[in-house]
Amino acid sequence: MNILVLGSGGREHTFAYQLAKSERCKNLFVAPGNAGTAAIATNISLCVTDFKAIEQCVLNNAIDMVVVGPEDPLVQGIVDYFAATPGLQKVQIIGPSKKGALLEGSKQRAKEFMMAHNIPTAGYASFTAQTLDQGKQFLETLKAPYVLKADGLAAGKGVLIIQDLNEAKLALAEMLGGQFGTASNRVVIEEFLDGIELSVFVLTDGKNYKILPTAKDYKRIGEGDTGLNTGGMGAISPVPFADDALMQKIEQRIVIPTVEGLHKEKIDYKGFLFIGLIKVGDDPFVIEYNVRMGDPETEVVLPRIKTDLVAVLEATYGQHLHTLDFELDPRAAATVMLVSGGYPEAYEKGAIISGIDTVSSSILFHAGTAINNGSVVTNGGRVIAVTSMDEDYKKAIKKSYQNIEKLSFNRMNYRTDIGFDLH
Ligand code: AMP
Ligand code: GLY
């Protein structure tokens, strides 16, 4: 098979790395990719929401399978585009239809879906500029902290958690006034759930599903989960507190009703579903759906799947996931993200990264890198995810930190406390 992975981050490098191992993978392409994917596949420069350019790339390279990494093309309907375009209809594209992708593209839609299918989530109401006053009144009925979410995609920045009631009212007005562009034309206000977060990843073919390893990511820039939100500074898998009892509840109360809900609503969904959860007491609640894999969670989840990834994705597209023999690596995985100094605010690109060739006991998944005059240089806020596997997560984390000692670039930054809350 000729396979194309869309995207350019650590998630996409991880997909490419796993796909490249398969005997069923003949030619592998990543678009646009990074310096890491260039070493194992052919990078193609294109924009992941330019469907015409993707069509050309698929036809020119006789692509049989497309794996969509990020949410934007899914929310914009890439799967529907393939279904409607002669010449692309036989291509096995992995990802939900536009209707399915709305579970991530609209927080309001996700809430309605959860309500319709009795899936546990925080109580909520949603408001527009016309109903700002009702929104403020609704805030008064809640207890602090207040959770305000832009309805649409806001590059991971659209959720505000505010302690003070008056500040929350002001923030609501600002959001509805266009703080996040059209993404905050509607704002979902949610009850605050107090607990510990984890993510569950599900692969579904629209009828059947497989639950992939759990993961926990560390979103804040600062040690001890402080400071600004980032795309993710590290992750571990499996999540130590996700025991059988909790996983049973998650499967029965959340995964099964979600997959059945998609099926009942006739939503075409052949792809990954990332369920963000908070465990309150002993009970799981959904805080969000993402219609793709997480980043950096992918960097710890996929390396733990031993089954040939091409076979897994073929079973997904062919709707026979139930017949797939799914084998996991019992070892734990941890990843630590090296980021550019200043990230998630302004940062510089183009710093030469040294030491890459000296690391052998961790896998370096490139996130924001490029090649410049033969050197690997930084090309983003998140630069490299250092993934390690070992018998438990503590050993895996330690291995990543040991290997990070060998890597350097100007203003390199990373969290030294990944996993701190689990000990
Ligand atoms: P989201 O983009 O929906 O994942 O929200 C971003 C972050 O906000 C989550 O990772 C949680 O830490 C937090 N969050 C979202 N919704 C809630 C909620 N209802 N209660 C508490 N924290 C939340
Ligand atoms: N790590 C969170 C995300 O991918 O959305």
CSV table of C-alpha atoms and ligand atoms in Angstrom, one decimal:
chain,number,residue,atom,x,y,z
A,1,MET,CA,0.0,0.0,0.0
A,2,ASN,CA,1.0,3.6,-0.6
A,3,ILE,CA,0.1,5.6,2.5
A,4,LEU,CA,-0.2,9.3,3.1
A,5,VAL,CA,-0.2,10.8,6.6
A,6,LEU,CA,-1.6,14.4,6.8
A,7,GLY,CA,0.0,16.7,9.4
A,8,SER,CA,3.4,17.8,10.7
A,9,GLY,CA,3.7,17.2,14.4
A,10,GLY,CA,4.9,14.5,16.8
A,11,ARG,CA,1.6,12.7,16.4
A,12,GLU,CA,2.2,12.4,12.6
A,13,HIS,CA,5.8,11.3,13.0
A,14,THR,CA,4.6,8.6,15.4
A,15,PHE,CA,2.0,7.4,12.9
A,16,ALA,CA,4.6,7.4,10.2
A,17,TYR,CA,7.1,5.5,12.4
A,18,GLN,CA,4.6,2.8,13.1
A,19,LEU,CA,3.3,2.5,9.6
A,20,ALA,CA,6.8,2.3,8.2
A,21,LYS,CA,7.4,-0.8,10.2
A,22,SER,CA,4.6,-2.6,8.4
A,23,GLU,CA,5.4,-5.0,5.5
A,24,ARG,CA,2.2,-3.9,4.0
A,25,CYS,CA,3.5,-0.3,3.6
A,26,LYS,CA,5.2,0.2,0.3
A,27,ASN,CA,5.6,4.0,-0.1
A,28,LEU,CA,5.0,6.3,2.8
A,29,PHE,CA,4.3,10.0,2.4
A,30,VAL,CA,3.8,12.7,5.0
A,31,ALA,CA,2.3,16.1,4.1
A,32,PRO,CA,3.7,18.5,5.1
A,33,GLY,CA,5.8,16.5,7.6
A,34,ASN,CA,9.0,17.6,9.4
A,35,ALA,CA,12.7,16.6,9.7
A,36,GLY,CA,11.8,13.4,11.5
A,37,THR,CA,9.3,12.2,8.9
A,38,ALA,CA,11.7,13.1,6.1
A,39,ALA,CA,14.1,10.4,7.5
A,40,ILE,CA,11.5,7.6,7.1
A,41,ALA,CA,9.1,8.9,4.5
A,42,THR,CA,8.7,11.3,1.6
A,43,ASN,CA,7.5,14.7,2.7
A,44,ILE,CA,5.1,16.6,0.5
A,45,SER,CA,4.7,20.3,1.0
A,46,LEU,CA,1.0,21.1,1.1
A,47,CYS,CA,-1.6,22.7,3.4
A,48,VAL,CA,-3.7,20.1,5.2
A,49,THR,CA,-6.9,21.9,4.5
A,50,ASP,CA,-6.2,22.4,0.8
A,51,PHE,CA,-8.3,19.5,-0.4
A,52,LYS,CA,-7.5,20.1,-4.1
A,53,ALA,CA,-3.8,19.8,-3.4
A,54,ILE,CA,-4.4,16.7,-1.3
A,55,GLU,CA,-6.4,15.2,-4.2
A,56,GLN,CA,-3.5,15.8,-6.6
A,57,CYS,CA,-1.0,14.3,-4.2
A,58,VAL,CA,-3.2,11.2,-3.8
A,59,LEU,CA,-3.6,10.7,-7.5
A,60,ASN,CA,0.0,11.5,-8.4
A,61,ASN,CA,1.4,9.0,-5.9
A,62,ALA,CA,-1.3,6.3,-6.3
A,63,ILE,CA,-2.2,6.6,-2.6
A,64,ASP,CA,-4.3,3.8,-1.2
A,65,MET,CA,-4.7,5.0,2.4
A,66,VAL,CA,-4.8,8.4,4.0
A,67,VAL,CA,-4.4,8.9,7.8
A,68,VAL,CA,-5.7,12.3,8.9
A,69,GLY,CA,-3.7,13.6,11.9
A,70,PRO,CA,-5.2,17.0,12.9
A,71,GLU,CA,-8.8,18.1,13.4
A,72,ASP,CA,-9.0,21.0,10.9
A,73,PRO,CA,-9.3,19.0,7.7
A,74,LEU,CA,-11.8,16.6,9.4
A,75,VAL,CA,-14.0,19.5,10.7
A,76,GLN,CA,-13.8,21.0,7.2
A,77,GLY,CA,-15.1,17.8,5.7
A,78,ILE,CA,-12.1,16.0,4.1
A,79,VAL,CA,-13.8,12.6,4.5
A,80,ASP,CA,-16.9,13.8,2.7
A,81,TYR,CA,-14.7,15.4,0.0
A,82,PHE,CA,-13.1,12.0,-0.7
A,83,ALA,CA,-16.5,10.3,-0.8
A,84,ALA,CA,-17.8,12.8,-3.3
A,85,THR,CA,-14.8,12.9,-5.6
A,86,PRO,CA,-14.5,10.3,-8.4
A,87,GLY,CA,-11.0,8.9,-8.2
A,88,LEU,CA,-10.8,9.2,-4.4
A,89,GLN,CA,-13.8,7.1,-3.5
A,90,LYS,CA,-11.7,3.9,-3.2
A,91,VAL,CA,-9.0,5.5,-1.1
A,92,GLN,CA,-9.2,4.3,2.5
A,93,ILE,CA,-9.3,7.5,4.4
A,94,ILE,CA,-9.1,7.2,8.2
A,95,GLY,CA,-11.2,9.8,10.0
A,96,PRO,CA,-14.8,10.8,10.6
A,97,SER,CA,-17.2,12.5,8.2
A,98,LYS,CA,-17.9,16.2,8.7
A,99,LYS,CA,-21.0,15.3,10.8
A,100,GLY,CA,-18.9,13.1,13.0
A,101,ALA,CA,-16.1,15.7,13.3
A,102,LEU,CA,-18.7,18.2,14.7
A,103,LEU,CA,-18.3,16.4,18.0
A,104,GLU,CA,-15.0,18.3,18.2
A,105,GLY,CA,-15.9,21.2,16.0
A,106,SER,CA,-18.8,22.4,18.2
A,107,LYS,CA,-18.8,22.0,22.0
A,108,GLN,CA,-22.6,22.7,21.9
A,109,ARG,CA,-23.1,19.8,19.5
A,110,ALA,CA,-20.9,17.5,21.7
A,111,LYS,CA,-23.1,18.4,24.7
A,112,GLU,CA,-26.3,17.7,22.8
A,113,PHE,CA,-24.9,14.4,21.7
A,114,MET,CA,-24.0,13.4,25.2
A,115,MET,CA,-27.4,14.5,26.5
A,116,ALA,CA,-29.2,12.6,23.8
A,117,HIS,CA,-27.3,9.4,24.6
A,118,ASN,CA,-27.2,9.7,28.3
A,119,ILE,CA,-23.4,10.0,28.5
A,120,PRO,CA,-22.2,11.5,31.8
A,121,THR,CA,-20.9,15.0,31.4
A,122,ALA,CA,-21.0,18.3,33.3
A,123,GLY,CA,-24.3,20.3,33.4
A,124,TYR,CA,-24.3,23.2,30.9
A,125,ALA,CA,-26.1,25.9,29.1
A,126,SER,CA,-25.0,27.8,26.0
A,127,PHE,CA,-25.4,31.5,25.1
A,128,THR,CA,-24.9,33.9,22.2
A,129,ALA,CA,-24.4,37.7,22.1
A,130,GLN,CA,-28.3,38.0,22.1
A,131,THR,CA,-28.5,36.0,25.3
A,132,LEU,CA,-25.6,37.5,27.2
A,133,ASP,CA,-27.8,38.7,30.1
A,134,GLN,CA,-29.2,35.2,30.5
A,135,GLY,CA,-25.6,33.9,30.4
A,136,LYS,CA,-24.6,36.2,33.3
A,137,GLN,CA,-27.7,35.1,35.3
A,138,PHE,CA,-26.8,31.5,34.6
A,139,LEU,CA,-23.3,32.1,36.0
A,140,GLU,CA,-24.9,33.4,39.2
A,141,THR,CA,-26.6,30.0,39.7
A,142,LEU,CA,-23.2,28.2,39.6
A,143,LYS,CA,-20.5,27.8,42.1
A,144,ALA,CA,-16.9,28.9,41.4
A,145,PRO,CA,-14.8,28.2,39.4
A,146,TYR,CA,-16.6,29.0,36.2
A,147,VAL,CA,-15.9,27.1,33.0
A,148,LEU,CA,-16.4,29.0,29.8
A,149,LYS,CA,-15.9,27.3,26.4
A,150,ALA,CA,-15.9,28.8,23.0
A,151,ASP,CA,-18.2,26.6,20.9
A,152,GLY,CA,-15.9,26.3,17.8
A,153,LEU,CA,-12.3,25.4,17.2
A,154,ALA,CA,-9.9,27.8,18.9
A,155,ALA,CA,-6.6,26.0,18.6
A,156,GLY,CA,-6.9,24.6,22.2
A,157,LYS,CA,-7.2,28.0,23.7
A,158,GLY,CA,-11.0,28.4,23.8
A,159,VAL,CA,-11.6,27.2,27.4
A,160,LEU,CA,-11.4,29.6,30.3
A,161,ILE,CA,-11.6,28.6,34.0
A,162,ILE,CA,-12.2,31.6,36.2
A,163,GLN,CA,-12.5,31.9,39.9
A,164,ASP,CA,-14.3,35.2,40.3
A,165,LEU,CA,-18.0,35.6,39.3
A,166,ASN,CA,-17.6,39.2,38.0
A,167,GLU,CA,-14.5,38.3,36.0
A,168,ALA,CA,-16.4,35.3,34.6
A,169,LYS,CA,-19.2,37.7,33.5
A,170,LEU,CA,-16.7,40.0,31.9
A,171,ALA,CA,-15.0,37.1,30.2
A,172,LEU,CA,-18.3,35.9,28.8
A,173,ALA,CA,-19.0,39.3,27.3
A,174,GLU,CA,-15.5,39.4,25.8
A,175,MET,CA,-15.9,35.9,24.3
A,176,LEU,CA,-19.3,36.7,22.8
A,177,GLY,CA,-17.8,39.9,21.5
A,178,GLY,CA,-15.4,38.0,19.3
A,179,GLN,CA,-12.4,37.2,21.5
A,180,PHE,CA,-11.9,33.9,19.6
A,181,GLY,CA,-13.4,35.2,16.3
A,182,THR,CA,-16.4,33.2,15.1
A,183,ALA,CA,-15.4,30.3,17.4
A,184,SER,CA,-16.8,32.2,20.3
A,185,ASN,CA,-20.1,33.4,18.7
A,186,ARG,CA,-21.5,30.8,21.0
A,187,VAL,CA,-20.2,30.0,24.5
A,188,VAL,CA,-20.9,26.9,26.5
A,189,ILE,CA,-20.9,27.5,30.3
A,190,GLU,CA,-20.3,24.3,32.2
A,191,GLU,CA,-20.4,23.1,35.8
A,192,PHE,CA,-16.8,22.7,37.1
A,193,LEU,CA,-15.8,19.1,37.6
A,194,ASP,CA,-13.3,18.6,40.4
A,195,GLY,CA,-11.1,15.5,39.8
A,196,ILE,CA,-8.2,14.0,38.0
A,197,GLU,CA,-8.0,13.9,34.2
A,198,LEU,CA,-7.3,11.1,31.8
A,199,SER,CA,-7.8,10.4,28.2
A,200,VAL,CA,-9.3,7.3,26.6
A,201,PHE,CA,-8.7,6.6,22.9
A,202,VAL,CA,-11.1,4.6,20.9
A,203,LEU,CA,-10.8,3.4,17.4
A,204,THR,CA,-14.1,2.7,15.7
A,205,ASP,CA,-15.2,1.5,12.3
A,206,GLY,CA,-18.7,2.9,12.9
A,207,LYS,CA,-20.0,-0.3,14.3
A,208,ASN,CA,-17.3,-2.0,16.3
A,209,TYR,CA,-14.7,-0.5,18.5
A,210,LYS,CA,-11.3,-1.1,20.1
A,211,ILE,CA,-10.3,0.7,23.3
A,212,LEU,CA,-6.7,1.8,22.9
A,213,PRO,CA,-4.3,2.3,25.8
A,214,THR,CA,-5.2,5.2,28.2
A,215,ALA,CA,-2.9,8.2,28.5
A,216,LYS,CA,-2.6,11.3,30.6
A,217,ASP,CA,-1.0,14.5,29.2
A,218,TYR,CA,0.5,17.5,31.0
A,219,LYS,CA,-0.9,20.6,29.4
A,220,ARG,CA,0.6,23.5,31.4
A,221,ILE,CA,4.0,25.0,30.6
A,222,GLY,CA,5.1,25.1,34.2
A,223,GLU,CA,6.2,22.6,36.8
A,224,GLY,CA,3.4,21.3,39.0
A,225,ASP,CA,0.8,22.1,36.3
A,226,THR,CA,1.2,25.9,36.5
A,227,GLY,CA,1.3,28.6,34.0
A,228,LEU,CA,-0.2,28.8,30.5
A,229,ASN,CA,-1.8,26.0,28.6
A,230,THR,CA,0.2,24.4,25.8
A,231,GLY,CA,-0.4,21.8,23.2
A,232,GLY,CA,1.0,19.3,25.7
A,233,MET,CA,4.4,19.0,27.5
A,234,GLY,CA,4.5,15.3,28.1
A,235,ALA,CA,2.4,12.2,28.5
A,236,ILE,CA,2.4,8.7,30.0
A,237,SER,CA,0.6,5.5,29.2
A,238,PRO,CA,-1.1,3.6,30.7
A,239,VAL,CA,-2.7,5.8,33.4
A,240,PRO,CA,-1.9,4.1,36.7
A,241,PHE,CA,-5.2,5.0,38.3
A,242,ALA,CA,-7.3,3.7,35.4
A,243,ASP,CA,-7.9,0.3,36.9
A,244,ASP,CA,-10.3,-2.3,35.7
A,245,ALA,CA,-13.2,-1.0,37.7
A,246,LEU,CA,-12.8,2.5,36.2
A,247,MET,CA,-12.3,1.2,32.7
A,248,GLN,CA,-15.4,-0.9,33.0
A,249,LYS,CA,-17.4,2.2,33.9
A,250,ILE,CA,-15.8,4.2,31.1
A,251,GLU,CA,-16.6,1.4,28.6
A,252,GLN,CA,-20.2,0.8,29.8
A,253,ARG,CA,-21.2,4.4,30.4
A,254,ILE,CA,-19.3,6.3,27.8
A,255,VAL,CA,-17.6,4.3,25.0
A,256,ILE,CA,-20.6,2.0,24.2
A,257,PRO,CA,-23.2,4.7,24.3
A,258,THR,CA,-21.0,6.9,22.1
A,259,VAL,CA,-20.4,4.3,19.4
A,260,GLU,CA,-24.0,3.3,19.5
A,261,GLY,CA,-25.0,7.0,19.3
A,262,LEU,CA,-22.9,7.5,16.2
A,263,HIS,CA,-24.5,4.5,14.7
A,264,LYS,CA,-28.0,5.4,15.6
A,265,GLU,CA,-27.5,8.9,14.2
A,266,LYS,CA,-26.2,7.4,11.0
A,267,ILE,CA,-22.9,9.2,11.3
A,268,ASP,CA,-20.1,7.8,9.1
A,269,TYR,CA,-17.2,7.4,11.5
A,270,LYS,CA,-14.2,5.3,10.7
A,271,GLY,CA,-11.4,6.7,12.8
A,272,PHE,CA,-10.0,7.7,16.2
A,273,LEU,CA,-12.0,9.2,18.9
A,274,PHE,CA,-10.2,10.8,21.8
A,275,ILE,CA,-12.4,11.1,24.9
A,276,GLY,CA,-11.2,13.6,27.5
A,277,LEU,CA,-12.4,12.5,31.0
A,278,ILE,CA,-12.4,13.7,34.5
A,279,LYS,CA,-12.7,11.1,37.3
A,280,VAL,CA,-14.8,12.7,40.0
A,281,GLY,CA,-14.7,10.4,43.1
A,282,ASP,CA,-14.9,7.0,41.4
A,283,ASP,CA,-17.0,8.1,38.4
A,284,PRO,CA,-15.9,9.2,34.9
A,285,PHE,CA,-17.4,12.3,33.2
A,286,VAL,CA,-16.7,13.4,29.6
A,287,ILE,CA,-15.2,16.9,29.3
A,288,GLU,CA,-14.6,16.8,25.6
A,289,TYR,CA,-14.5,14.7,22.4
A,290,ASN,CA,-11.7,15.0,19.9
A,291,VAL,CA,-12.1,13.3,16.6
A,292,ARG,CA,-8.5,12.4,16.2
A,293,MET,CA,-5.6,11.2,18.3
A,294,GLY,CA,-4.1,13.5,20.8
A,295,ASP,CA,-0.6,15.0,20.6
A,296,PRO,CA,1.6,14.1,22.6
A,297,GLU,CA,-0.7,11.2,23.7
A,298,THR,CA,-0.1,9.5,20.4
A,299,GLU,CA,3.6,9.4,21.1
A,300,VAL,CA,2.9,7.1,24.1
A,301,VAL,CA,-0.2,5.2,22.8
A,302,LEU,CA,0.9,4.0,19.4
A,303,PRO,CA,4.3,2.6,20.4
A,304,ARG,CA,2.3,0.3,22.8
A,305,ILE,CA,0.3,-1.2,20.0
A,306,LYS,CA,2.0,-4.3,18.7
A,307,THR,CA,-0.5,-5.2,16.0
A,308,ASP,CA,0.5,-4.1,12.6
A,309,LEU,CA,-0.9,-0.6,12.3
A,310,VAL,CA,-1.7,-0.9,8.6
A,311,ALA,CA,-3.8,-4.0,9.4
A,312,VAL,CA,-5.5,-2.1,12.2
A,313,LEU,CA,-6.4,0.7,9.9
A,314,GLU,CA,-7.5,-1.6,7.1
A,315,ALA,CA,-9.9,-3.3,9.6
A,316,THR,CA,-11.2,0.1,10.5
A,317,TYR,CA,-11.9,1.1,7.0
A,318,GLY,CA,-13.3,-2.3,6.1
A,319,GLN,CA,-15.6,-2.3,9.2
A,320,HIS,CA,-14.2,-5.6,10.6
A,321,LEU,CA,-12.4,-4.3,13.7
A,322,HIS,CA,-14.2,-7.0,15.7
A,323,THR,CA,-12.1,-9.7,13.9
A,324,LEU,CA,-8.8,-8.0,14.6
A,325,ASP,CA,-6.5,-9.6,17.1
A,326,PHE,CA,-5.3,-6.7,19.1
A,327,GLU,CA,-2.0,-7.0,20.9
A,328,LEU,CA,-0.5,-4.5,23.3
A,329,ASP,CA,3.0,-4.1,24.6
A,330,PRO,CA,2.7,-4.5,28.4
A,331,ARG,CA,5.5,-2.0,29.0
A,332,ALA,CA,4.6,1.6,30.0
A,333,ALA,CA,5.5,4.6,27.8
A,334,ALA,CA,6.4,8.1,28.7
A,335,THR,CA,7.2,11.1,26.6
A,336,VAL,CA,8.7,14.5,27.5
A,337,MET,CA,8.3,17.4,25.1
A,338,LEU,CA,11.2,19.6,24.4
A,339,VAL,CA,9.9,23.1,23.5
A,340,SER,CA,11.4,26.4,22.3
A,341,GLY,CA,12.1,29.0,25.0
A,342,GLY,CA,9.2,31.4,25.2
A,343,TYR,CA,6.5,28.9,24.1
A,344,PRO,CA,3.5,29.0,24.3
A,345,GLU,CA,4.0,32.7,23.8
A,346,ALA,CA,6.5,34.1,21.2
A,347,TYR,CA,9.5,32.0,20.4
A,348,GLU,CA,12.2,31.8,17.8
A,349,LYS,CA,12.7,29.2,15.1
A,350,GLY,CA,15.8,28.0,13.3
A,351,ALA,CA,18.0,26.9,16.3
A,352,ILE,CA,20.2,24.0,15.4
A,353,ILE,CA,19.4,20.8,17.4
A,354,SER,CA,22.4,18.8,18.5
A,355,GLY,CA,22.7,15.3,19.9
A,356,ILE,CA,19.9,13.6,17.9
A,357,ASP,CA,22.2,10.9,16.6
A,358,THR,CA,23.5,10.1,20.1
A,359,VAL,CA,20.1,8.9,21.5
A,360,SER,CA,19.3,5.2,21.1
A,361,SER,CA,17.3,4.1,24.1
A,362,SER,CA,14.5,6.6,23.5
A,363,ILE,CA,12.6,7.3,20.4
A,364,LEU,CA,12.7,10.9,19.2
A,365,PHE,CA,9.4,11.9,17.6
A,366,HIS,CA,9.9,15.2,15.9
A,367,ALA,CA,7.1,17.8,16.4
A,368,GLY,CA,8.4,21.2,15.1
A,369,THR,CA,11.6,20.5,13.2
A,370,ALA,CA,12.9,21.3,9.8
A,371,ILE,CA,16.1,20.7,7.8
A,372,ASN,CA,18.2,23.8,7.0
A,373,ASN,CA,21.5,23.4,5.2
A,374,GLY,CA,21.7,19.8,6.3
A,375,SER,CA,21.1,20.5,10.0
A,376,VAL,CA,18.0,19.7,11.9
A,377,VAL,CA,16.6,23.0,13.3
A,378,THR,CA,13.7,24.0,15.5
A,379,ASN,CA,10.6,25.0,13.5
A,380,GLY,CA,7.8,25.3,16.1
A,381,GLY,CA,7.0,25.7,19.8
A,382,ARG,CA,6.9,22.0,20.5
A,383,VAL,CA,10.1,20.6,19.0
A,384,ILE,CA,10.8,17.0,19.9
A,385,ALA,CA,8.9,14.4,22.0
A,386,VAL,CA,11.3,12.1,23.7
A,387,THR,CA,9.5,8.8,24.2
A,388,SER,CA,10.7,5.8,26.3
A,389,MET,CA,9.3,2.5,27.2
A,390,ASP,CA,10.1,0.5,30.3
A,391,GLU,CA,8.5,-1.9,32.8
A,392,ASP,CA,6.8,1.0,34.6
A,393,TYR,CA,6.1,4.7,33.9
A,394,LYS,CA,8.7,5.9,36.4
A,395,LYS,CA,11.5,4.0,34.7
A,396,ALA,CA,10.3,5.2,31.3
A,397,ILE,CA,10.2,8.8,32.4
A,398,LYS,CA,13.7,8.4,33.9
A,399,LYS,CA,15.0,7.1,30.6
A,400,SER,CA,13.6,10.1,28.7
A,401,TYR,CA,15.2,12.5,31.1
A,402,GLN,CA,18.6,10.7,30.8
A,403,ASN,CA,18.4,11.0,27.0
A,404,ILE,CA,17.3,14.6,27.1
A,405,GLU,CA,20.8,15.3,28.7
A,406,LYS,CA,22.3,14.5,25.3
A,407,LEU,CA,20.1,16.9,23.4
A,408,SER,CA,20.4,20.6,23.1
A,409,PHE,CA,19.3,23.7,21.2
A,410,ASN,CA,19.3,27.4,22.0
A,411,ARG,CA,16.7,28.2,24.7
A,412,MET,CA,15.6,24.5,25.0
A,413,ASN,CA,12.9,24.1,27.6
A,414,TYR,CA,11.0,21.2,29.1
A,415,ARG,CA,9.2,20.2,32.2
A,416,THR,CA,11.2,18.1,34.6
A,417,ASP,CA,8.2,16.8,36.5
A,418,ILE,CA,6.2,14.7,34.1
A,419,GLY,CA,4.2,12.2,36.1
A,420,PHE,CA,4.6,14.2,39.3
A,421,ASP,CA,1.0,13.8,40.4
A,422,LEU,CA,1.0,10.0,40.1
A,423,HIS,CA,3.6,9.1,42.6
B,1,AMP,P1,-11.1,21.1,26.8
B,1,AMP,O1,-10.6,21.9,25.6
B,1,AMP,O2,-12.6,21.0,26.7
B,1,AMP,O3,-10.4,19.9,27.0
B,1,AMP,O4,-10.8,21.9,28.1
B,1,AMP,C1,-9.5,22.3,28.4
B,1,AMP,C2,-9.2,21.9,29.9
B,1,AMP,O5,-10.1,22.6,30.7
B,1,AMP,C3,-9.4,20.5,30.2
B,1,AMP,O6,-8.3,19.7,29.9
B,1,AMP,C4,-9.7,20.5,31.7
B,1,AMP,O7,-8.5,20.6,32.4
B,1,AMP,C5,-10.4,21.8,31.8
B,1,AMP,N1,-11.9,21.6,31.8
B,1,AMP,C6,-12.7,21.6,30.8
B,1,AMP,N2,-14.0,21.4,31.2
B,1,AMP,C7,-14.0,21.3,32.5
B,1,AMP,C8,-15.0,21.1,33.5
B,1,AMP,N3,-16.3,21.0,33.2
B,1,AMP,N4,-14.6,21.1,34.8
B,1,AMP,C9,-13.3,21.2,35.1
B,1,AMP,N5,-12.3,21.4,34.2
B,1,AMP,C10,-12.6,21.4,32.9
B,2,GLY,N1,-3.0,16.8,24.0
B,2,GLY,C1,-4.2,17.3,23.8
B,2,GLY,C2,-4.7,17.3,22.4
B,2,GLY,O1,-4.1,16.7,21.5
B,2,GLY,O2,-5.7,17.9,22.2
